[in-house]
Coordinates of C-alpha atoms and ligand atoms in Angstrom, one line a residue:
M976 CA -111.0 -9.9 10.1
G977 CA -108.5 -11.9 8.1
K978 CA -107.3 -8.8 6.3
Q979 CA -106.9 -6.8 9.5
W980 CA -104.9 -9.6 11.0
L981 CA -102.6 -9.6 8.0
L982 CA -102.1 -5.9 8.2
L983 CA -101.2 -6.1 11.9
V984 CA -98.7 -8.9 11.2
M985 CA -97.2 -6.8 8.3
N986 CA -96.9 -3.7 10.6
V987 CA -95.1 -5.7 13.3
W988 CA -92.8 -7.2 10.7
L989 CA -92.1 -3.9 9.1
F990 CA -90.9 -2.4 12.4
L991 CA -88.6 -5.2 13.3
P992 CA -85.1 -3.6 12.7
G993 CA -83.9 -6.1 10.2
A994 CA -87.1 -6.0 8.2
Y995 CA -87.0 -2.3 8.4
A996 CA -83.5 -2.2 6.9
R997 CA -84.7 -4.4 4.1
Q998 CA -87.7 -2.3 3.4
T999 CA -86.4 1.2 3.5
N1000 CA -83.2 3.3 3.2
G1001 CA -84.0 5.1 6.4
D1002 CA -81.8 2.8 8.6
I1003 CA -78.7 2.4 6.4
P1004 CA -75.8 4.7 7.0
H1005 CA -76.7 8.2 5.8
L1006 CA -76.0 11.8 6.3
R1007 CA -78.2 14.1 8.3
R1008 CA -78.0 17.9 8.4
Q1009 CA -77.7 19.5 11.7
G1010 CA -77.2 23.3 11.8
R1011 CA -74.2 24.2 9.8
S1012 CA -72.9 20.6 9.8
A1013 CA -73.8 17.2 8.5
Q1014 CA -73.8 14.1 10.6
M1015 CA -72.9 10.6 9.7
M1016 CA -75.8 8.5 10.9
V1017 CA -75.1 4.8 11.6
H1018 CA -78.0 2.7 12.9
N1019 CA -79.9 6.0 12.9
R1020 CA -77.6 7.4 15.5
P1021 CA -75.0 10.2 14.9
F1022 CA -71.4 8.9 14.7
L1023 CA -68.2 10.9 14.9
M1024 CA -65.5 9.4 12.6
L1025 CA -62.1 9.4 14.5
G1026 CA -60.4 8.0 11.5
G1027 CA -57.1 6.9 10.0
E1028 CA -56.4 6.0 6.3
L1029 CA -54.2 3.0 5.4
G1030 CA -51.2 3.3 3.3
N1031 CA -52.1 2.3 -0.3
S1032 CA -50.9 -1.3 -0.3
S1033 CA -51.6 -2.4 3.2
A1034 CA -55.1 -3.7 2.6
S1035 CA -53.9 -6.0 -0.2
S1036 CA -52.5 -8.5 2.4
L1037 CA -54.4 -9.9 5.3
A1038 CA -51.2 -11.0 7.0
Y1039 CA -49.8 -7.5 6.7
M1040 CA -53.1 -6.1 8.2
Q1041 CA -53.0 -8.4 11.3
P1042 CA -50.7 -6.3 13.6
I1043 CA -52.4 -3.1 12.4
W1044 CA -55.8 -3.6 14.1
P1045 CA -54.5 -3.5 17.7
K1046 CA -52.5 -0.3 16.8
L1047 CA -55.7 1.3 15.6
Q1048 CA -57.4 0.4 18.9
Q1049 CA -54.5 1.8 20.9
M1050 CA -55.0 5.1 19.1
H1051 CA -58.8 5.1 19.7
V1052 CA -59.3 5.1 15.9
N1053 CA -63.0 4.1 15.4
T1054 CA -63.0 4.4 11.5
L1055 CA -60.6 2.9 9.1
L1056 CA -60.4 4.3 5.5
T1057 CA -59.2 1.4 3.4
P1058 CA -58.7 1.0 -0.3
V1059 CA -60.6 -1.5 -2.4
Y1060 CA -58.5 -2.3 -5.5
W1061 CA -60.3 -2.8 -8.8
E1062 CA -57.4 -4.9 -10.2
L1063 CA -57.7 -7.4 -7.3
M1064 CA -61.5 -7.3 -7.1
E1065 CA -62.1 -8.0 -10.8
P1066 CA -59.0 -9.8 -12.0
E1067 CA -60.9 -11.1 -15.0
E1068 CA -63.8 -9.2 -16.6
G1069 CA -67.0 -10.1 -14.8
R1070 CA -65.3 -12.4 -12.2
F1071 CA -65.4 -10.7 -8.9
D1072 CA -63.4 -11.7 -5.9
F1073 CA -64.6 -10.0 -2.7
S1074 CA -62.5 -12.1 -0.3
L1075 CA -60.1 -9.3 0.7
T1076 CA -63.0 -6.9 1.4
D1077 CA -64.9 -9.6 3.3
S1078 CA -62.0 -10.4 5.5
L1079 CA -61.4 -6.7 6.2
V1080 CA -65.0 -6.3 7.2
Q1081 CA -64.8 -9.3 9.5
S1082 CA -61.6 -8.0 11.2
A1083 CA -63.1 -4.5 11.5
R1084 CA -66.1 -5.9 13.3
Q1085 CA -63.9 -7.9 15.7
H1086 CA -62.1 -4.7 16.6
N1087 CA -65.2 -2.6 16.7
I1088 CA -64.0 -0.3 13.9
K1089 CA -66.1 1.1 11.1
L1090 CA -64.9 1.2 7.5
V1091 CA -64.9 3.8 4.8
L1092 CA -64.1 2.1 1.5
L1093 CA -61.9 3.9 -1.0
W1094 CA -62.7 2.9 -4.5
F1095 CA -59.5 2.7 -6.4
G1096 CA -61.2 2.4 -9.7
S1097 CA -60.6 4.4 -12.9
W1098 CA -58.4 6.9 -11.1
K1099 CA -55.9 7.0 -8.3
N1100 CA -53.9 10.3 -7.9
S1101 CA -54.8 11.1 -11.5
M1102 CA -53.4 7.8 -12.8
S1103 CA -55.2 4.6 -13.7
C1104 CA -52.7 2.3 -12.0
Y1105 CA -55.5 0.2 -10.3
A1106 CA -57.3 -0.6 -13.5
P1107 CA -57.2 -4.4 -14.0
A1108 CA -54.8 -5.8 -16.5
W1109 CA -57.7 -6.6 -18.9
V1110 CA -58.5 -2.9 -18.9
K1111 CA -54.9 -1.6 -19.0
K1112 CA -53.9 -3.8 -21.9
N1113 CA -56.9 -3.1 -24.1
T1114 CA -56.3 0.5 -25.0
R1115 CA -58.5 0.2 -28.0
R1116 CA -61.5 -0.7 -26.0
F1117 CA -60.6 1.4 -23.0
P1118 CA -59.0 4.6 -24.4
R1119 CA -56.5 6.7 -22.5
A1120 CA -56.3 10.4 -22.0
K1121 CA -54.0 12.1 -24.4
N1122 CA -51.8 15.1 -23.6
E1123 CA -51.3 18.2 -25.7
Q1124 CA -48.7 16.4 -27.8
G1125 CA -51.3 13.7 -28.6
K1126 CA -49.4 11.1 -26.5
S1127 CA -51.3 8.6 -24.3
E1128 CA -51.1 8.8 -20.6
E1129 CA -51.7 6.0 -18.1
I1130 CA -54.9 7.7 -17.4
L1131 CA -58.3 6.4 -18.5
S1132 CA -60.1 9.0 -20.6
A1133 CA -63.1 10.6 -18.9
F1134 CA -64.7 10.9 -22.3
D1135 CA -65.3 7.3 -23.1
K1136 CA -68.5 5.4 -22.2
R1137 CA -66.8 2.0 -22.2
N1138 CA -64.4 3.2 -19.5
L1139 CA -67.2 4.5 -17.5
E1140 CA -69.4 1.4 -17.9
A1141 CA -66.6 -1.0 -16.9
D1142 CA -66.0 1.1 -13.7
Q1143 CA -69.7 1.3 -13.0
R1144 CA -70.2 -2.5 -13.3
A1145 CA -67.4 -3.2 -10.9
F1146 CA -68.5 -0.5 -8.4
T1147 CA -72.1 -1.7 -8.6
A1148 CA -71.0 -5.2 -7.9
L1149 CA -69.0 -4.0 -4.8
L1150 CA -71.9 -2.0 -3.4
Q1151 CA -74.3 -4.8 -4.1
H1152 CA -72.0 -7.2 -2.2
I1153 CA -71.7 -4.8 0.7
R1154 CA -75.5 -4.4 0.9
E1155 CA -75.9 -8.2 0.9
T1156 CA -73.3 -8.8 3.6
D1157 CA -73.3 -5.7 5.7
S1158 CA -76.6 -3.7 5.6
R1159 CA -77.5 -5.1 9.0
E1160 CA -74.2 -4.7 10.8
Q1161 CA -73.3 -1.4 9.1
T1162 CA -69.6 -1.8 9.4
V1163 CA -69.1 -0.1 6.1
I1164 CA -70.5 3.4 6.5
M1165 CA -69.2 5.5 3.6
V1166 CA -67.5 5.2 0.2
Q1167 CA -64.9 7.4 -1.5
V1168 CA -65.5 7.4 -5.3
E1169 CA -62.1 7.1 -7.1
N1170 CA -59.1 8.8 -5.5
E1171 CA -57.7 12.4 -6.1
I1172 CA -59.2 12.7 -9.6
G1173 CA -57.2 15.2 -11.6
M1174 CA -55.7 15.6 -15.1
L1175 CA -51.9 15.7 -15.6
P1176 CA -49.8 17.1 -17.3
N1177 CA -52.3 19.4 -19.0
A1178 CA -55.4 21.2 -17.8
R1179 CA -57.6 19.0 -19.9
E1180 CA -57.5 15.9 -22.0
H1181 CA -56.7 16.2 -25.7
T1182 CA -58.4 13.2 -27.2
T1183 CA -60.4 13.7 -30.4
A1184 CA -63.6 13.4 -28.3
A1185 CA -62.4 15.9 -25.7
D1186 CA -61.3 18.4 -28.4
A1187 CA -64.6 18.2 -30.2
L1188 CA -66.6 18.7 -27.0
F1189 CA -64.5 21.6 -26.0
K1190 CA -65.7 23.5 -29.1
Q1191 CA -69.3 22.7 -28.5
D1192 CA -71.8 24.6 -26.3
V1193 CA -71.6 24.4 -22.5
P1194 CA -74.3 21.8 -21.5
A1195 CA -77.7 23.4 -20.8
E1196 CA -77.7 21.8 -17.3
L1197 CA -74.6 23.8 -16.3
L1198 CA -75.9 27.0 -17.8
R1199 CA -79.1 26.5 -15.9
Y1200 CA -77.2 25.9 -12.7
L1201 CA -75.2 29.2 -13.2
Q1202 CA -78.4 31.2 -13.6
Q1203 CA -80.2 29.6 -10.7
H1204 CA -77.2 30.0 -8.3
K1205 CA -76.0 33.3 -9.6
Q1206 CA -75.9 34.8 -6.1
E1207 CA -74.1 31.9 -4.4
L1208 CA -71.4 31.0 -7.0
V1209 CA -67.9 30.8 -5.6
P1210 CA -66.2 34.1 -6.4
E1211 CA -63.5 32.3 -8.4
L1212 CA -66.0 31.0 -10.9
K1213 CA -68.4 34.0 -10.8
A1214 CA -65.5 36.3 -11.8
R1215 CA -64.9 34.3 -15.0
W1216 CA -68.5 34.2 -15.9
D1217 CA -69.1 37.9 -15.0
A1218 CA -66.1 38.9 -17.1
Q1219 CA -67.8 37.3 -20.1
G1220 CA -71.0 39.2 -19.4
T1221 CA -72.8 36.2 -17.8
P1222 CA -73.8 34.6 -21.1
S1223 CA -76.6 32.1 -21.0
K1224 CA -75.4 30.3 -24.1
G1225 CA -72.2 29.5 -25.9
N1226 CA -69.2 27.3 -26.0
W1227 CA -66.8 27.0 -23.1
E1228 CA -64.6 29.9 -24.1
T1229 CA -67.6 32.2 -24.8
V1230 CA -69.0 31.4 -21.3
F1231 CA -65.9 31.4 -19.2
G1232 CA -63.2 33.1 -21.4
K1233 CA -60.1 31.8 -23.0
G1234 CA -57.3 30.2 -21.0
L1235 CA -56.2 27.3 -18.8
S1236 CA -58.9 28.0 -16.2
T1237 CA -61.6 27.4 -18.8
E1238 CA -59.9 24.2 -19.9
E1239 CA -59.9 23.1 -16.3
I1240 CA -63.6 24.0 -15.8
F1241 CA -64.4 21.9 -18.9
Q1242 CA -62.4 18.9 -17.7
A1243 CA -63.9 19.3 -14.2
W1244 CA -67.4 19.1 -15.6
H1245 CA -66.5 15.8 -17.4
Y1246 CA -64.7 14.3 -14.5
A1247 CA -67.6 15.2 -12.2
R1248 CA -70.1 13.7 -14.6
Y1249 CA -68.1 10.5 -14.7
A1250 CA -67.7 10.3 -10.9
N1251 CA -71.4 11.0 -10.5
A1252 CA -72.4 8.3 -12.9
V1253 CA -70.2 5.8 -11.0
A1254 CA -71.7 7.0 -7.7
E1255 CA -75.2 6.8 -9.0
A1256 CA -74.7 3.3 -10.2
G1257 CA -73.3 2.2 -6.8
K1258 CA -76.1 4.0 -5.0
K1259 CA -78.7 2.1 -7.0
A1260 CA -77.3 -1.0 -5.4
Y1261 CA -76.7 0.4 -2.0
P1262 CA -77.1 4.1 -1.3
L1263 CA -74.3 4.7 1.2
P1264 CA -73.0 8.3 1.6
M1265 CA -70.3 9.0 -1.0
Y1266 CA -67.5 11.6 -1.3
V1267 CA -64.6 12.6 -3.6
N1268 CA -61.2 13.9 -2.4
A1269 CA -58.9 16.4 -3.9
A1270 CA -55.1 16.9 -4.1
L1271 CA -54.7 20.6 -3.1
P1272 CA -52.5 22.6 -5.3
R1273 CA -49.3 24.2 -4.2
P1274 CA -49.1 28.0 -4.5
G1275 CA -48.3 29.4 -7.9
K1276 CA -48.9 26.2 -9.8
L1277 CA -51.1 26.1 -12.9
P1278 CA -53.8 23.5 -13.8
G1279 CA -52.0 20.5 -15.2
E1280 CA -48.9 21.3 -13.1
Y1281 CA -51.2 20.3 -10.2
P1282 CA -53.8 17.6 -10.9
S1283 CA -56.3 19.8 -12.8
A1284 CA -60.1 19.7 -12.5
G1285 CA -60.5 17.7 -9.3
P1286 CA -63.0 18.6 -6.6
L1287 CA -61.1 21.8 -5.7
P1288 CA -62.6 24.9 -4.0
H1289 CA -62.6 27.1 -7.1
L1290 CA -64.5 24.3 -8.9
M1291 CA -67.1 23.5 -6.2
D1292 CA -70.0 24.8 -8.3
I1293 CA -69.0 22.6 -11.3
W1294 CA -68.7 19.5 -9.1
Q1295 CA -71.9 20.3 -7.2
A1296 CA -73.8 20.9 -10.4
A1297 CA -72.5 17.8 -12.2
A1298 CA -72.3 15.4 -9.4
T1299 CA -75.5 15.5 -7.3
A1300 CA -74.9 11.9 -6.2
I1301 CA -71.7 12.9 -4.5
D1302 CA -72.5 14.1 -0.9
V1303 CA -69.2 15.7 0.1
L1304 CA -66.2 17.3 -1.6
S1305 CA -63.1 16.7 0.6
P1306 CA -59.6 18.2 0.9
D1307 CA -56.5 16.1 1.4
F1308 CA -53.9 18.0 3.4
Y1309 CA -50.3 17.7 2.6
N1310 CA -49.6 21.4 2.9
P1311 CA -49.7 23.7 6.0
D1312 CA -52.6 26.1 5.3
F1313 CA -55.2 24.2 7.3
K1314 CA -57.6 27.0 8.1
Y1315 CA -57.3 28.6 4.7
W1316 CA -58.4 25.5 2.8
N1317 CA -61.0 24.4 5.3
D1318 CA -62.7 27.8 5.1
L1319 CA -62.9 27.3 1.4
Y1320 CA -64.3 23.8 1.6
V1321 CA -67.2 24.7 4.0
R1322 CA -68.7 27.1 1.5
K1323 CA -71.9 26.2 -0.3
N1324 CA -73.2 23.9 2.5
N1325 CA -70.4 21.4 1.9
P1326 CA -69.9 19.4 5.1
L1327 CA -66.3 19.0 6.2
F1328 CA -64.8 15.6 6.1
I1329 CA -61.0 15.3 6.1
P1330 CA -60.1 11.9 4.6
E1331 CA -56.4 12.5 4.4
I1332 CA -53.9 14.6 6.2
R1333 CA -50.1 14.0 6.7
F1334 CA -49.7 11.9 9.8
E1335 CA -47.7 14.1 12.2
P1336 CA -47.9 15.4 15.8
A1337 CA -49.8 18.6 14.9
D1338 CA -52.8 16.5 13.8
A1339 CA -53.5 16.1 17.5
A1340 CA -54.3 19.9 17.6
K1341 CA -55.8 20.2 14.2
V1342 CA -58.5 17.5 14.9
F1343 CA -59.9 19.6 17.8
Y1344 CA -60.1 22.6 15.5
A1345 CA -61.7 20.6 12.6
I1346 CA -64.4 19.1 14.8
G1347 CA -64.9 22.1 17.2
H1348 CA -64.8 24.9 14.8
Y1349 CA -66.1 23.4 11.5
G1350 CA -68.2 20.6 13.0
A1351 CA -66.3 18.2 10.8
M1352 CA -67.9 14.7 10.4
G1353 CA -64.5 13.1 10.6
F1354 CA -60.7 13.4 10.4
S1355 CA -58.3 10.8 9.1
P1356 CA -54.5 11.0 8.9
F1357 CA -52.9 9.0 6.1
S1358 CA -50.8 5.9 6.6
I1359 CA -52.1 5.6 10.1
E1360 CA -50.4 2.2 10.5
S1361 CA -46.9 3.6 10.1
T1362 CA -46.5 4.4 13.8
D1363 CA -44.3 2.1 15.9
K1364 CA -45.5 3.5 19.1
P1365 CA -49.3 3.8 18.9
E1366 CA -49.7 4.2 22.6
E1367 CA -47.5 7.4 22.5
E1368 CA -49.1 9.0 19.5
P1369 CA -50.4 12.5 20.3
L1370 CA -53.3 11.8 17.9
G1371 CA -54.4 8.9 20.0
K1372 CA -54.5 11.1 23.1
S1373 CA -56.8 13.6 21.2
Y1374 CA -58.9 10.8 19.9
N1375 CA -59.3 9.4 23.4
I1376 CA -60.7 12.7 24.5
L1377 CA -62.9 13.1 21.5
Q1378 CA -64.2 9.6 21.9
Q1379 CA -65.3 10.4 25.4
L1380 CA -66.8 13.7 24.3
S1381 CA -68.6 12.2 21.3
P1382 CA -72.1 12.3 22.6
L1383 CA -71.7 15.9 23.6
I1384 CA -70.0 16.9 20.4
L1385 CA -72.6 15.2 18.3
E1386 CA -75.4 17.0 20.3
H1387 CA -73.7 20.4 19.6
Q1388 CA -72.3 19.7 16.1
G1389 CA -73.2 22.5 13.8
S1390 CA -74.4 24.8 16.6
D1391 CA -73.0 28.1 18.1
Q1392 CA -72.4 26.4 21.5
M1393 CA -69.3 24.6 20.3
E1394 CA -66.0 26.1 19.2
G1395 CA -62.5 24.8 18.3
V1396 CA -59.1 26.5 18.6
L1397 CA -55.8 26.0 16.9
L1398 CA -52.9 27.9 18.3
D1399 CA -49.2 28.4 17.6
E1400 CA -46.7 31.2 17.9
R1401 CA -48.5 33.3 15.3
T1402 CA -52.0 32.7 16.6
G1403 CA -51.3 33.1 20.3
S1404 CA -54.9 33.5 21.3
Q1405 CA -58.5 33.2 20.0
E1406 CA -61.6 34.8 21.5
W1407 CA -65.0 33.1 21.6
K1408 CA -68.1 34.9 22.6
S1409 CA -70.6 32.4 23.9
G1410 CA -73.7 33.2 25.9
T1411 CA -73.0 36.2 28.1
Y1412 CA -69.3 35.3 28.4
T1413 CA -66.2 35.9 26.3
L1414 CA -63.5 33.2 26.5
K1415 CA -59.9 34.0 25.6
I1416 CA -58.2 30.8 24.7
S1417 CA -54.5 31.1 24.5
H1418 CA -51.5 28.9 23.7
D1419 CA -50.0 27.6 27.0
Y1420 CA -46.7 29.3 26.1
T1421 CA -48.2 32.8 26.2
L1422 CA -47.8 32.4 29.9
G1423 CA -44.0 32.4 29.4
W1424 CA -43.7 29.7 32.2
S1425 CA -42.1 27.1 29.9
P1426 CA -38.5 27.5 28.9
A1427 CA -39.7 26.4 25.4
A1428 CA -41.8 29.5 25.2
K1429 CA -38.7 31.4 24.1
D1430 CA -38.3 29.2 21.0
T1431 CA -39.1 30.8 17.7
S1432 CA -41.7 28.2 16.8
W1433 CA -44.2 26.6 19.2
P1434 CA -45.9 23.2 18.8
Q1435 CA -49.4 23.6 17.6
T1436 CA -52.0 23.1 20.3
G1437 CA -55.7 22.9 20.1
G1438 CA -58.9 22.4 22.0
I1439 CA -62.7 22.1 21.8
I1440 CA -65.0 24.1 24.0
I1441 CA -68.7 23.4 24.5
Q1442 CA -71.1 25.6 26.5
T1443 CA -73.2 23.2 28.5
G1444 CA -75.2 25.6 30.7
E1445 CA -75.6 29.3 31.2
D1446 CA -72.5 29.5 33.3
E1447 CA -70.9 26.1 32.4
Y1448 CA -68.3 25.1 29.8
I1449 CA -66.5 21.9 28.9
I1450 CA -62.9 22.7 27.9
A1451 CA -60.8 19.9 26.4
G1452 CA -57.6 19.6 24.5
T1453 CA -53.9 20.2 24.9
G1454 CA -51.7 23.2 25.5
L1455 CA -54.3 25.8 26.4
V1456 CA -54.9 28.6 28.9
V1457 CA -58.4 30.0 29.1
T1458 CA -59.6 33.2 30.8
F1459 CA -63.1 34.5 31.0
S1460 CA -64.9 37.9 30.9
V1461 CA -68.5 39.0 30.9
S1462 CA -69.1 40.2 27.4
D1463 CA -70.9 43.5 28.2
K1464 CA -68.5 44.2 31.1
S1465 CA -71.4 44.6 33.5
D1466 CA -69.7 42.2 35.9
I1467 CA -66.4 40.4 36.4
A1468 CA -66.3 36.7 35.6
G1469 CA -64.9 34.4 38.2
I1470 CA -64.2 30.6 38.2
L1471 CA -66.6 29.1 40.7
Q1472 CA -65.3 25.6 40.3
A1473 CA -63.3 23.5 37.8
D1474 CA -63.1 19.8 37.8
E1475 CA -60.9 17.6 35.7
G1476 CA -62.6 14.3 34.8
I1477 CA -63.5 11.8 32.2
Y1478 CA -66.7 10.7 30.4
V1479 CA -67.6 7.1 30.7
E1480 CA -70.3 6.2 28.2
G1481 CA -71.4 9.8 28.1
K1482 CA -71.5 10.2 31.9
W1483 CA -69.2 12.8 33.6
Q1484 CA -67.0 11.4 36.3
P1485 CA -65.1 14.2 38.1
R1486 CA -61.6 13.4 39.3
R1487 CA -59.4 16.3 40.6
R1488 CA -60.8 19.6 41.7
M1489 CA -58.6 22.0 39.8
N1490 CA -57.9 24.9 42.2
G1491 CA -54.8 26.6 43.7
D1492 CA -51.8 26.3 41.4
Q1493 CA -53.8 24.3 38.8
D1494 CA -56.1 27.3 38.0
H1495 CA -53.5 29.9 39.1
Q1496 CA -55.6 30.6 42.2
G1497 CA -58.8 31.2 40.2
R1498 CA -57.3 33.2 37.4
H1499 CA -57.4 30.7 34.5
I1500 CA -58.0 27.2 33.3
R1501 CA -54.9 25.4 32.0
I1502 CA -54.0 22.2 30.2
P1503 CA -50.2 22.4 29.7
V1504 CA -48.4 21.5 26.5
G1505 CA -47.7 17.8 26.5
E1506 CA -50.8 17.0 28.6
W1507 CA -54.4 16.2 27.4
G1508 CA -57.5 16.8 29.5
I1509 CA -61.1 17.6 30.0
Q1510 CA -62.3 20.1 32.5
R1511 CA -65.8 21.1 33.5
V1512 CA -65.8 24.7 34.5
K1513 CA -68.6 26.7 36.3
L1514 CA -68.4 30.5 36.3
Y1515 CA -70.0 33.2 38.4
R1516 CA -70.1 37.0 38.3
Y1517 CA -69.1 39.6 40.8
N1518 CA -68.4 43.3 41.0
Ligands
LIG1819 C1 -52.6 11.3 -1.5 C2 -53.3 10.0 -2.0 O1 -54.7 10.2 -2.0 C3 -52.9 8.8 -1.2 O2 -53.5 7.7 -1.8 C4 -51.4 8.7 -1.2 O3 -50.9 8.5 -2.5 C5 -50.8 10.0 -0.6 N1 -51.2 11.1 -1.4 C6 -49.3 9.9 -0.4 O4 -48.8 11.0 0.1

């Protein structure tokens, strides 16, 4: 009897939320697959990250941060990406100061904002500027990468265990601290390991250790990966291996051929091993989801001219093979080819998370496309605090809509019932077949009604469309015109009714009935350029 009672008490205790969190990993923030996407789970519920990343130095001063929090709220930002600086967190070896992070977490909670911590550890934009003074000054103990001329760079070598171990110790201490102070509240939901890792000014390091390893055989683990994933390798890597006759043994040049690309592959393997070892150490303390981000190369640049060997699309296999503790490989957008790069990043089951994009008005359109089309987990313009007029930011208007639609988006994330569009003067229209209907979603200026439609370049517009019933769609965004047809042409599609409205805590509240001029007497659904809205549309068929 006594034993049974004890078991009962233990069961009740185990299922109390706090106790559960202490007992298992099931309840801490984690990623969950849903269809083609992955979802960020917080308190076991999916969460859409409407993010913004701080400028690099903002989080080093609490006073500087103070006016930023209300700005974030005005823009409907629900997730802040904020650096954690190794130099300030471990000013002396083994003495950790978490006061900055603790205060950030407190303020984030007060403002109902989640945090993604950016670990500015061994590398930040290739360099090692955030290494503490005791690391920077002791180059004998913490060796630097060397360039082709044998000259040291201010970049910690990826080939030295002492560098790695120092980083691991600090990162583990951080994650341990977050676990102790935040696993119940779950304000911190994800961690970025390092920042824009990549070798400059050469494709690979030229230390003695690196030179020696480059001449040795490719690690068996990578060769096994190549064999096992033969059919799914990214074409960029497969072409190099195929050209060598898909060898199952040999040094880097035997397996991938001679040249800068092979040097980059070699360096990528070692960067990824290092980042993985840092992530693994941190996850042992507190297994939050972790990702790495990449500086995308400009066209025509060679490895070393751009930061070589980062988690770039042509190196996805290398990073995935070497860094199994890293959950996501992410692009940072400072160039215009948004669709091109995203298409590359969603290969190989890589979930899309956009931790950085230049903060500009077009983000307000791009975010709809990222979330609607790719099922992105989150989106986060860089230097989000730089605005002086948060209430007027186009991004804030899109986030307002996305926040309202979050439950619906999360329900359909990764499915065929949700689509995103991104439109400009070149991509005037997109078609989407969904259920028995085909939707033609066009840029508002294709109507030619606005005088600005004559301009050579149009503002980018975007939207998200979700099919919520056999004849029902939610259409949201800015600068759109939507027409409908029955896909097999057996009937004509008509607009039965369209309501503009808002969602309050997931519940639809219709406002205006959009008829007459607003739907061009039943011909289309429209949200003009410069306006943001959500419309719930019911269709019918006639002939
Ligand atoms: C990308 C980096 O990841 C950021 O930390 C910052 O340096 C920006 N570039 C600046 O444009």
